[in-house]
CSV table of C-alpha atoms in Angstrom, one decimal:
chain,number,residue,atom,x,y,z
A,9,UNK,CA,-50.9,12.2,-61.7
A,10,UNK,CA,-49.4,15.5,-63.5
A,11,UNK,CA,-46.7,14.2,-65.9
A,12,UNK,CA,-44.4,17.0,-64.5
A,13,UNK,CA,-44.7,18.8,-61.4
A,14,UNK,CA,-42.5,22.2,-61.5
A,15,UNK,CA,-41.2,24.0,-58.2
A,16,UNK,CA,-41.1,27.7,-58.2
A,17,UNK,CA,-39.2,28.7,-54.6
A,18,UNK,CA,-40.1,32.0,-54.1
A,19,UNK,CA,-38.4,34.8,-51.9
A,20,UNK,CA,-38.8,38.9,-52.5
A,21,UNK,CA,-38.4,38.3,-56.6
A,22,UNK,CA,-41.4,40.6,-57.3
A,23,UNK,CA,-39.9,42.7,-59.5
A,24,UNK,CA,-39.5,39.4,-62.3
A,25,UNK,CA,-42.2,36.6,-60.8
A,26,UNK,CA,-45.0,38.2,-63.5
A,27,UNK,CA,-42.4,37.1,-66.2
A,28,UNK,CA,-41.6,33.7,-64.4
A,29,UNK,CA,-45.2,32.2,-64.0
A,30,UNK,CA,-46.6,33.8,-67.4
A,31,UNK,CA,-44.0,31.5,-69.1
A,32,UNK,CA,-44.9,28.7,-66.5
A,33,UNK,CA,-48.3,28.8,-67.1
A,34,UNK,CA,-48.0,28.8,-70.8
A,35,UNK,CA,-46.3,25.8,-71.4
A,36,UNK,CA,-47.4,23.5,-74.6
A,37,UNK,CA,-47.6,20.7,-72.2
A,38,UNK,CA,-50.8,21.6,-70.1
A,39,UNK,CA,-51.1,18.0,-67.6
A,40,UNK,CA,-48.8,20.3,-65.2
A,41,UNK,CA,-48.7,21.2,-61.7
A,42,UNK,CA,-47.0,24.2,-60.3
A,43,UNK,CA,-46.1,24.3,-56.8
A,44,UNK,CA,-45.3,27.8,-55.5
A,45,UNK,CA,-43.7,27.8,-51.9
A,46,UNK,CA,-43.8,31.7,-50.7
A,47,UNK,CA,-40.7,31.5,-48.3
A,48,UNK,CA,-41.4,34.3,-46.0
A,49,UNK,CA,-41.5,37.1,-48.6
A,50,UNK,CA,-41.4,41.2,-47.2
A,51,UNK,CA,-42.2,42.5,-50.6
A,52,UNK,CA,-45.1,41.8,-53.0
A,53,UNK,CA,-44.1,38.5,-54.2
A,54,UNK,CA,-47.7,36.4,-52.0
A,55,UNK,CA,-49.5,38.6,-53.6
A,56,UNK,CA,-48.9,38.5,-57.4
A,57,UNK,CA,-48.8,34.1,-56.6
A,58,UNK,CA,-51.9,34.3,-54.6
A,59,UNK,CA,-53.5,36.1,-58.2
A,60,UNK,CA,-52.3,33.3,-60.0
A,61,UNK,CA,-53.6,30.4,-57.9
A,62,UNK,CA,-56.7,32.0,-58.2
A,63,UNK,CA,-57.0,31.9,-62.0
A,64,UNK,CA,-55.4,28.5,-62.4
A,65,UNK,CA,-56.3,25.4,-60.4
A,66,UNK,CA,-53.1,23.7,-61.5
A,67,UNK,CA,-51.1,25.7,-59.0
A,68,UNK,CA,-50.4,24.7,-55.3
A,69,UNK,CA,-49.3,27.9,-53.0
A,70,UNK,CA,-47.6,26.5,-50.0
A,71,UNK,CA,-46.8,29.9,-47.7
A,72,UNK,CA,-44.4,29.7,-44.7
A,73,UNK,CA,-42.9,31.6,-42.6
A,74,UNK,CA,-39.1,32.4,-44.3
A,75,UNK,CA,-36.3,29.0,-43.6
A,76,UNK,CA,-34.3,29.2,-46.6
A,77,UNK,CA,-34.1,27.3,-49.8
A,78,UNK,CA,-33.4,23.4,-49.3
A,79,UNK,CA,-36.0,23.4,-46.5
A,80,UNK,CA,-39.1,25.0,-49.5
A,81,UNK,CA,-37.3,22.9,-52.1
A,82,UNK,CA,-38.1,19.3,-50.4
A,83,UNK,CA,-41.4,20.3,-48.9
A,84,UNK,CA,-42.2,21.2,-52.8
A,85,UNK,CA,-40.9,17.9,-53.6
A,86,UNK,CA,-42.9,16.0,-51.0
A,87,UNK,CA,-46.4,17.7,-52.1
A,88,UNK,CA,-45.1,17.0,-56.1
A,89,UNK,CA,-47.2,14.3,-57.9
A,90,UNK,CA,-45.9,14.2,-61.1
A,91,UNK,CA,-44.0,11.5,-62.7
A,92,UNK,CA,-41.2,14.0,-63.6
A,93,UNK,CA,-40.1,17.2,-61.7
A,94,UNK,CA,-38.6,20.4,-63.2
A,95,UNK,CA,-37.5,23.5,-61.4
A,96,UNK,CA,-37.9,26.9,-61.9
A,97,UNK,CA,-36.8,29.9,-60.4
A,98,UNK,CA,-38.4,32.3,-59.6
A,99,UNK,CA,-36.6,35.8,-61.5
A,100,UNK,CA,-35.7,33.4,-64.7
A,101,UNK,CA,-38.3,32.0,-67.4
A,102,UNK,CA,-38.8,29.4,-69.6
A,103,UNK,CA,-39.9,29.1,-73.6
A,104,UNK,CA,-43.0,27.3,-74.0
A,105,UNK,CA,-42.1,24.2,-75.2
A,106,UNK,CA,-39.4,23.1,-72.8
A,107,UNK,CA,-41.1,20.8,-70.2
A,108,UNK,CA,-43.2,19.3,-73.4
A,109,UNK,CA,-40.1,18.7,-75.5
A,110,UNK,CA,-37.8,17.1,-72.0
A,111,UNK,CA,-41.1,15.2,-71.3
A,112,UNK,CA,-41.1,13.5,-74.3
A,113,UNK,CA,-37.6,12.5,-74.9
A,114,UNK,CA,-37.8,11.4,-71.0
A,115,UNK,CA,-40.6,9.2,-71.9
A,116,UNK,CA,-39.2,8.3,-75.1
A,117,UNK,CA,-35.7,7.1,-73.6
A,118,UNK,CA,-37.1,6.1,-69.9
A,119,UNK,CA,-34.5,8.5,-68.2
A,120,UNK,CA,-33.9,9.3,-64.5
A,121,UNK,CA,-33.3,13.0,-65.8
A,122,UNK,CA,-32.9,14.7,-69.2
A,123,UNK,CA,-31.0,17.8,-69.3
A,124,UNK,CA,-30.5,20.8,-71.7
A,125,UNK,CA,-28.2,23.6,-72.5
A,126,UNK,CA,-29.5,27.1,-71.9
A,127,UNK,CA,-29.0,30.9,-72.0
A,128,UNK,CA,-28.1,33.5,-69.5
A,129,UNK,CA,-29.2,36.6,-70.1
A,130,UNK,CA,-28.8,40.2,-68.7
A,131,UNK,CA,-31.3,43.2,-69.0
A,132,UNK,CA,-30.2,46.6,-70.3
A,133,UNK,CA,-32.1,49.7,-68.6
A,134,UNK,CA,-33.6,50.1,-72.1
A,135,UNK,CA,-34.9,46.8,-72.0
A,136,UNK,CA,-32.3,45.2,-74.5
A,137,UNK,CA,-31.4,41.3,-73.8
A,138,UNK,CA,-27.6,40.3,-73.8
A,139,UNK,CA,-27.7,36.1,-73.8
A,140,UNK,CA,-24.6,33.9,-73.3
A,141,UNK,CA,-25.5,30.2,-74.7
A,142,UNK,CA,-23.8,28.0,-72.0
A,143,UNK,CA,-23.1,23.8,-73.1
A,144,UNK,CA,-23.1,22.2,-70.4
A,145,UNK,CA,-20.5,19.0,-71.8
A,146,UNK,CA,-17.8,21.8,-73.3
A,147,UNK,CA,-15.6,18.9,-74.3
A,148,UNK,CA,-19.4,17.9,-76.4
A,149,UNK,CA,-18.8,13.4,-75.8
A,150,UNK,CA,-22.3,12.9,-74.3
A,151,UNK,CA,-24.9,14.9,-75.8
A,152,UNK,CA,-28.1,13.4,-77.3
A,153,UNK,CA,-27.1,9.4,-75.9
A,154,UNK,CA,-28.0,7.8,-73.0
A,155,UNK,CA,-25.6,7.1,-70.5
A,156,UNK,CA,-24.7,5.6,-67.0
A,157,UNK,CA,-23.9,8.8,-64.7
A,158,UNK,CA,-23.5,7.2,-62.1
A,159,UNK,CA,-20.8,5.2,-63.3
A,160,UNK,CA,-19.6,8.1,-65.3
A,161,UNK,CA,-17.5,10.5,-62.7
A,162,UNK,CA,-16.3,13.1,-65.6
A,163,UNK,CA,-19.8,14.0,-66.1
A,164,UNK,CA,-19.4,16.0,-62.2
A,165,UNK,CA,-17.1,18.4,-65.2
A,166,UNK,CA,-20.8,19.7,-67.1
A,167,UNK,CA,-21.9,23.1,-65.8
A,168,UNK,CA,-23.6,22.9,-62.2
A,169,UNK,CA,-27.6,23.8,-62.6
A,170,UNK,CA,-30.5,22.1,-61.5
A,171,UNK,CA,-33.4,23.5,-63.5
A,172,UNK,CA,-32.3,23.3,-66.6
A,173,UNK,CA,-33.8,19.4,-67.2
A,174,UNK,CA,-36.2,17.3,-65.6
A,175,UNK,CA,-35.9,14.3,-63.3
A,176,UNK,CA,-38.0,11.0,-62.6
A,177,UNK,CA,-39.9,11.4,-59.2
A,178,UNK,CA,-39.6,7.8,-58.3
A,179,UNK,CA,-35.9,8.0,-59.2
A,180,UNK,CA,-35.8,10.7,-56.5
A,181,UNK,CA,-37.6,9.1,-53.8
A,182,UNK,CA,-35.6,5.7,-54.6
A,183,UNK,CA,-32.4,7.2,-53.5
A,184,UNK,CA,-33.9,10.3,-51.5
A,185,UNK,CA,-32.2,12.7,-53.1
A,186,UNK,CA,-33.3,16.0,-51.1
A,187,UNK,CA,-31.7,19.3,-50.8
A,188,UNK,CA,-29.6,20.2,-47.6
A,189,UNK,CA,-31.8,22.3,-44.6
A,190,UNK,CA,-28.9,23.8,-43.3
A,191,UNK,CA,-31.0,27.0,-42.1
A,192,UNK,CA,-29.5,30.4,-43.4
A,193,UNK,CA,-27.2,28.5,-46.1
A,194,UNK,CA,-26.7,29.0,-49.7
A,195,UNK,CA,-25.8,26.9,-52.6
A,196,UNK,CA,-28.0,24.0,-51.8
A,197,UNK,CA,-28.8,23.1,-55.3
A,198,UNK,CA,-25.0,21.9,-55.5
A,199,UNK,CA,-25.6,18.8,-53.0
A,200,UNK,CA,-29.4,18.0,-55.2
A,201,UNK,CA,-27.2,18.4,-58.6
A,202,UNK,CA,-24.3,16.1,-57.6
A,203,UNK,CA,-26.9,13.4,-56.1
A,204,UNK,CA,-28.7,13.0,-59.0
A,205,UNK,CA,-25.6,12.4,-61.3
A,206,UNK,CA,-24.0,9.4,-58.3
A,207,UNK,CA,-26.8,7.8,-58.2
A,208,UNK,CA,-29.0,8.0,-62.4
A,209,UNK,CA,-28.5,4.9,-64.3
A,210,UNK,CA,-30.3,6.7,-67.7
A,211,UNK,CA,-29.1,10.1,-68.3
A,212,UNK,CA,-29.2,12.4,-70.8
A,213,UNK,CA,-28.0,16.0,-71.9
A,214,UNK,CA,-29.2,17.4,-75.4
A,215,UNK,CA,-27.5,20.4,-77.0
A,216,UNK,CA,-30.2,22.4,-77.6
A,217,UNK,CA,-30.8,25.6,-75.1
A,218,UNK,CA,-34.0,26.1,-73.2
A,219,UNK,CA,-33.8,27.9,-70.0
A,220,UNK,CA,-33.3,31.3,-69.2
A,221,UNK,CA,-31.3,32.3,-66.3
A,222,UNK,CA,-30.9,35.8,-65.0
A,223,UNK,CA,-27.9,37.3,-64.4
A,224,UNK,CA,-28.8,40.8,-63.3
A,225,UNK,CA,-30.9,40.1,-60.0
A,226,UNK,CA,-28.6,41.6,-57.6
A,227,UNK,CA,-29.8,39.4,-54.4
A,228,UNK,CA,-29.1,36.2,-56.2
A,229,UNK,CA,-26.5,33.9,-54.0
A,230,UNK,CA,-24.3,34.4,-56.5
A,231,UNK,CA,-24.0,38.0,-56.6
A,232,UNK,CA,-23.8,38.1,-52.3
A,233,UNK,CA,-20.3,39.2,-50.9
A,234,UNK,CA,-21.5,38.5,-47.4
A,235,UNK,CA,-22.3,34.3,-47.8
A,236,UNK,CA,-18.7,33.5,-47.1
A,237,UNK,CA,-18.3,29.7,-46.2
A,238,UNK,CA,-21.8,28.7,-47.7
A,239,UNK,CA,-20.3,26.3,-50.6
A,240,UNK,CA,-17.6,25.1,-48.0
A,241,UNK,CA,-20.7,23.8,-45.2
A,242,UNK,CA,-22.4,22.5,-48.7
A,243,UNK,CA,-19.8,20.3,-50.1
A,244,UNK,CA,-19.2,18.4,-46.2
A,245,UNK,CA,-22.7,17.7,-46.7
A,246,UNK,CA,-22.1,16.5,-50.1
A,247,UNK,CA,-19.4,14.5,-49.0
A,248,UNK,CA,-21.0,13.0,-46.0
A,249,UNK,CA,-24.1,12.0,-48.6
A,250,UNK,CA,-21.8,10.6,-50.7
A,251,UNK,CA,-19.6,8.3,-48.0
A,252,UNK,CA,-23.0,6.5,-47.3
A,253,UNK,CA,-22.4,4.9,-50.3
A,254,UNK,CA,-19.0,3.6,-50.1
A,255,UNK,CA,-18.5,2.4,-54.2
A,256,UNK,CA,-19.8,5.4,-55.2
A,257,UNK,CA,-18.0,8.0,-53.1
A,258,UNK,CA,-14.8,5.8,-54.3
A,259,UNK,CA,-15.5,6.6,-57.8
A,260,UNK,CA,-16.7,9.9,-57.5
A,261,UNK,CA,-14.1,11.0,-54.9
A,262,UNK,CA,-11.8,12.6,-56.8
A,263,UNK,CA,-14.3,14.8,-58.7
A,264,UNK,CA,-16.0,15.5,-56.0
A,265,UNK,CA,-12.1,17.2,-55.2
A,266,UNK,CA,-12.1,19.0,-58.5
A,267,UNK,CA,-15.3,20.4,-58.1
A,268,UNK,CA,-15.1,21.5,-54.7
A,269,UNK,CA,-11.7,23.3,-56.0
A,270,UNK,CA,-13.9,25.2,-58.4
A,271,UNK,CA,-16.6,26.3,-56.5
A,272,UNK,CA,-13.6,27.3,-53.3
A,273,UNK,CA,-12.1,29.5,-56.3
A,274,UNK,CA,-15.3,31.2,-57.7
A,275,UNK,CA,-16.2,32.3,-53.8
A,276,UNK,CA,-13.0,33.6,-53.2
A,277,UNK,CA,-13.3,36.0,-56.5
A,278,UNK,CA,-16.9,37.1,-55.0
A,279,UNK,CA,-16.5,37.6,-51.2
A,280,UNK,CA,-15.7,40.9,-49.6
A,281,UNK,CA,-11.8,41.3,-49.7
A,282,UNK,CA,-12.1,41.3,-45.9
A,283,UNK,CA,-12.5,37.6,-45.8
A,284,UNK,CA,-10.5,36.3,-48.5
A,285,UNK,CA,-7.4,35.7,-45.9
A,286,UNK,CA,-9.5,34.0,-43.5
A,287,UNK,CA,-11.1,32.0,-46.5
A,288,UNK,CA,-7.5,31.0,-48.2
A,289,UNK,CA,-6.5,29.6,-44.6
A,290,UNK,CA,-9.6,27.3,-44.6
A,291,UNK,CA,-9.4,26.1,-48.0
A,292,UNK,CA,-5.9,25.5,-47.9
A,293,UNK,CA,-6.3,23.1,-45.1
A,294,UNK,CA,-9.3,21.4,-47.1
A,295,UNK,CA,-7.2,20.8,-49.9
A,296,UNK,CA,-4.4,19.6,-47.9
A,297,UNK,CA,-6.9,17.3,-45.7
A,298,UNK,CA,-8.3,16.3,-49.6
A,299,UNK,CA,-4.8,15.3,-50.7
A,300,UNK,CA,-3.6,13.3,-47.6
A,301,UNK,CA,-6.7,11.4,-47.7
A,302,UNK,CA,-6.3,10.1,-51.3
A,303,UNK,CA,-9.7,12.1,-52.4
A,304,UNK,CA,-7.3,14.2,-55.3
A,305,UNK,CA,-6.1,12.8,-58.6
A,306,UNK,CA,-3.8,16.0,-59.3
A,307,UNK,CA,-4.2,14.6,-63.1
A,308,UNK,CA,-7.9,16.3,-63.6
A,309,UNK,CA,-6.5,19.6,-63.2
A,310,UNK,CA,-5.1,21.9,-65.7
A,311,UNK,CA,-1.5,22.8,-65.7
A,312,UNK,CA,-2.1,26.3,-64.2
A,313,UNK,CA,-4.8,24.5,-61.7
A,314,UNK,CA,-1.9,22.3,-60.4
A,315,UNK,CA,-0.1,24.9,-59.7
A,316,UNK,CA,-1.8,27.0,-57.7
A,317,UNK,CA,-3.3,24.1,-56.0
A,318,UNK,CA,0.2,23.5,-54.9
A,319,UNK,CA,0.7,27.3,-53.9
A,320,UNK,CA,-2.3,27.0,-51.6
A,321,UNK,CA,-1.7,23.9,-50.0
A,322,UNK,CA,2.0,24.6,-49.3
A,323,UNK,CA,2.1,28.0,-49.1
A,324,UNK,CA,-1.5,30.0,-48.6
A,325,UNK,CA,0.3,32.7,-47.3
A,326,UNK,CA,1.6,33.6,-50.7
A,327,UNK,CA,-1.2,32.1,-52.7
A,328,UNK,CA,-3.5,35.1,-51.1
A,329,UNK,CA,-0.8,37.4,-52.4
A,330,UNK,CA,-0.7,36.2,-55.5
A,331,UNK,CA,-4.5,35.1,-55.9
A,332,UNK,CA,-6.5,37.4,-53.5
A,333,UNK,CA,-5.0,40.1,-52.8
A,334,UNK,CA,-7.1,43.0,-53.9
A,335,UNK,CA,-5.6,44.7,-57.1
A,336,UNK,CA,-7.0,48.2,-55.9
A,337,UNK,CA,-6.9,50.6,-59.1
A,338,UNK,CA,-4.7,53.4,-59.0
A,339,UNK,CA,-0.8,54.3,-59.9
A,340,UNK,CA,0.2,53.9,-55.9
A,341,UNK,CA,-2.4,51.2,-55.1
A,342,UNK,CA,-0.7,49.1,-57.9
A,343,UNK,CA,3.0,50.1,-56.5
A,344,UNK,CA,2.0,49.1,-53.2
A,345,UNK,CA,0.4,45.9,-54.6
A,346,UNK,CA,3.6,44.8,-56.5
A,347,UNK,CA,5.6,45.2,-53.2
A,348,UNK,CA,3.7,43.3,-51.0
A,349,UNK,CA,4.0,40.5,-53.8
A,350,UNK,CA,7.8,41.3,-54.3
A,351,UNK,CA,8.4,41.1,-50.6
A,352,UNK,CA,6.7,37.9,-50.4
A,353,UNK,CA,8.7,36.0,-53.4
A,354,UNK,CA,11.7,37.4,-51.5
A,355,UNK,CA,11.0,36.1,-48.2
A,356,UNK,CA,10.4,32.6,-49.8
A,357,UNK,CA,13.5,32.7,-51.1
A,358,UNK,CA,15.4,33.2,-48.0
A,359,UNK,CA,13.8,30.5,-46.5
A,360,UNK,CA,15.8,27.1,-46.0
A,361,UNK,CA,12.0,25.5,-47.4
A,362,UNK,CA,13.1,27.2,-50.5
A,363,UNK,CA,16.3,25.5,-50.5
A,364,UNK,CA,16.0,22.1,-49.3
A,365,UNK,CA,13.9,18.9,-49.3
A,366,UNK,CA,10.9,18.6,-51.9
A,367,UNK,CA,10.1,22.2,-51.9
A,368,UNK,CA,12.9,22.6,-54.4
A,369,UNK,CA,10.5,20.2,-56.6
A,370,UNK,CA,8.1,22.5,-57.5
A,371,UNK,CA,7.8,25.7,-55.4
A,372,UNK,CA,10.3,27.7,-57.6
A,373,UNK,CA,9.0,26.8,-60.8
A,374,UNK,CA,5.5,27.1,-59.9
A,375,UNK,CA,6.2,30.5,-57.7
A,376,UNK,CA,8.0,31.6,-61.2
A,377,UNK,CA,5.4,31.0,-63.3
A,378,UNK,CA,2.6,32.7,-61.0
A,379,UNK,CA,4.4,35.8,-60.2
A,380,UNK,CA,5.7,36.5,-63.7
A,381,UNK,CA,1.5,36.4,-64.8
A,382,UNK,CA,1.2,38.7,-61.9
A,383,UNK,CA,4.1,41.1,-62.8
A,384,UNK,CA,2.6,40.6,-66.0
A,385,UNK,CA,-0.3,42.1,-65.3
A,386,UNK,CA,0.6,44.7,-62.5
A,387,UNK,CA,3.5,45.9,-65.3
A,388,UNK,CA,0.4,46.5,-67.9
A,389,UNK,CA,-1.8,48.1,-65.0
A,390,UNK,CA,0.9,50.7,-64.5
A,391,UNK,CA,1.3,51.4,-68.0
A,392,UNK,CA,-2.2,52.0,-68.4
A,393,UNK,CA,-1.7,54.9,-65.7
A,394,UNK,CA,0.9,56.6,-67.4
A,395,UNK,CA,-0.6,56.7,-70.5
């Protein structure tokens, strides 16, 4: 038995895989096993793993025929033998001494997983690095202890990776914690990452950085205008995980709300802007489904979260204005922009909604206090022009 078995899903990265395994297969902890899964690659990316295999027995190739990322992930996990299990992927790298180091204090501390901070990092054409160090606790109240995730629901607030630590294979299969199939799909990492924090008893997250993640790969998920309800299929699947377990999903429910609200925000700022009306209908009625269901505690947002959150549910219409609308660059764009807004604000407050019953409550204040960041900013745009 390898005391840490690392999966490296592979699909067209040939332009950074050299960089990837050289910093795999030069880790200080040798009793490794690397397990390569070649998901249907068009470019050279068999090739350069196939020359690897060759020249180092502690790598498994598994090559198949291309089904997307949670159906390589688990058939990676189902070959692993290690104790622990690490993932890499497959355009990022790793320093030397990570998987030795998060082994030890694993071992040490007998942990489901062991986490670490770590660096993004973009490449200049000249070859210059630009890193970002990214915490994952921001509000830093559980670094270097051991603690109960699963009975610790503000830890679902830590930045969202899953290869940035190490987790305990047996903890894994206890709970089988897999990553979603869903063919074609996207963002299956997030249903693996929020599984293994329900369901740990001995966690850990040190504040020390170790991984590299690439930023400049432009066919990472991330970076894809076209995956449009990806994160939205991903978190039902998360939720209906999570409902098997009725105590858990009750004290994870409304953080599973918060998150979801995240993720929901950062894919509307990356879609094409010809689905962000579509995509503010459908997550205002997830929101408002959320709410009437009791999965929401309103009091885990920010101020400015509440109140868009409020926008959306009650009025998505002027939410897309306000939040979605593309700000298209340009003196008349930016005319035509603060219009449409105008228009909008104006039409609410004709409406007998506007006037009467609970609306009153909060949508003028709330509408006040988004349109004047809007004005704000269209009112600086405009300046800018006739400088």
């Amino acid at each position: 038995m390898a005391k840490v078995s690392l999966i490296v899903p592979a699909y067209n990265v040939e332009p950074y895989l050299v960089e990837c395994m050289e910093s795999i297969t030069r880790q200080t902890l040798q009793d490794i096993e690397i397990i390569c899964i070649n998901d249907g690659s068009t470019d050279g990316t068999l090739g350069i793993l196939k020359r690897y295999a060759e020249k180092d027995p502690r790598i498994i190739l598994i090559d198949k025929e291309n089904g997307g990322y949670g159906i390589g992930m688990n058939m990676g996990m189902e070959v692993a033998t290690g104790e622990y299990i690490g993932i890499v992927e497959p355009d990022d790298f790793v320093p030397v001494n990570m998987f030795g180091d998060l082994y030890e204090i694993a071992k040490e501390k007998d942990l489901d997983f062991v986490k670490a901070d770590f660096y993004r990092f973009e490449r200049a054409s000249n070859g210059d690095m630009f890193l970002t160090y990214n915490h994952l606790d921001r509000k830093n109240e559980h670094y270097n202890q051991v603690f109960d995730p699963s009975h610790t629901p503000q830890a679902i607030r830590f930045i969202m990776n899953t290869w940035s630590g190490i987790y305990r294979k047996a903890f894994l299969d206890e709970y089988h914690i897999r990553h979603n199939e869903t063919p074609g799909a996207s963002f299956q990492d997030n249903g693996f990452w929020f599984q293994t924090f329900a369901f740990a008893k001995r966690g850990m997250i040190i504040d020390k950085p170790y991984y590299m993640n690439r930023r400049d790969n432009p066919n990472s998920s991330v970076k894809n205008v076209q995956k449009i309800y990806c994160i939205n299929v991903e978190y039902d699947h998360i939720r209906d995980v999570l409902m098997e377990h009725p105590e858990t999903w009750e004290r994870f429910k409304t953080y599973y709300t918060l998150k979801r609200f995240h993720n929901s925000v950062a894919t509307l700022r990356r879609i094409s802007n010809e689905f962000k009306r579509d995509y503010v209908e459908r997550f205002s009625k997830e929101m408002k489904r959320a709410k009437e269901l009791g999965e929401m505690d309103e009091e885990l947002f920010t101020a400015a979260e509440r109140d868009n959150l409020h926008l959306l549910i009650n009025q998505p219409a002027v939410y897309y204005k306000l939040k979605a609308l593309p700000m298209n660059n340009g003196p008349s764009s930016i005319n035509n922009n603060f219009k449409q807004i105008k228009a909008e604000l104006d039409k609410i407050k004709r409406s007998k909604s506007y006037r009467v019953g609970k609306m009153i409550m909060y949508i003028p204040v709330r509408l006040k206090r988004l349109a004047k960041r809007i004005y704000k900013k269209l009112n600086k745009m405009r300046k800018g022009y006739q400088k």
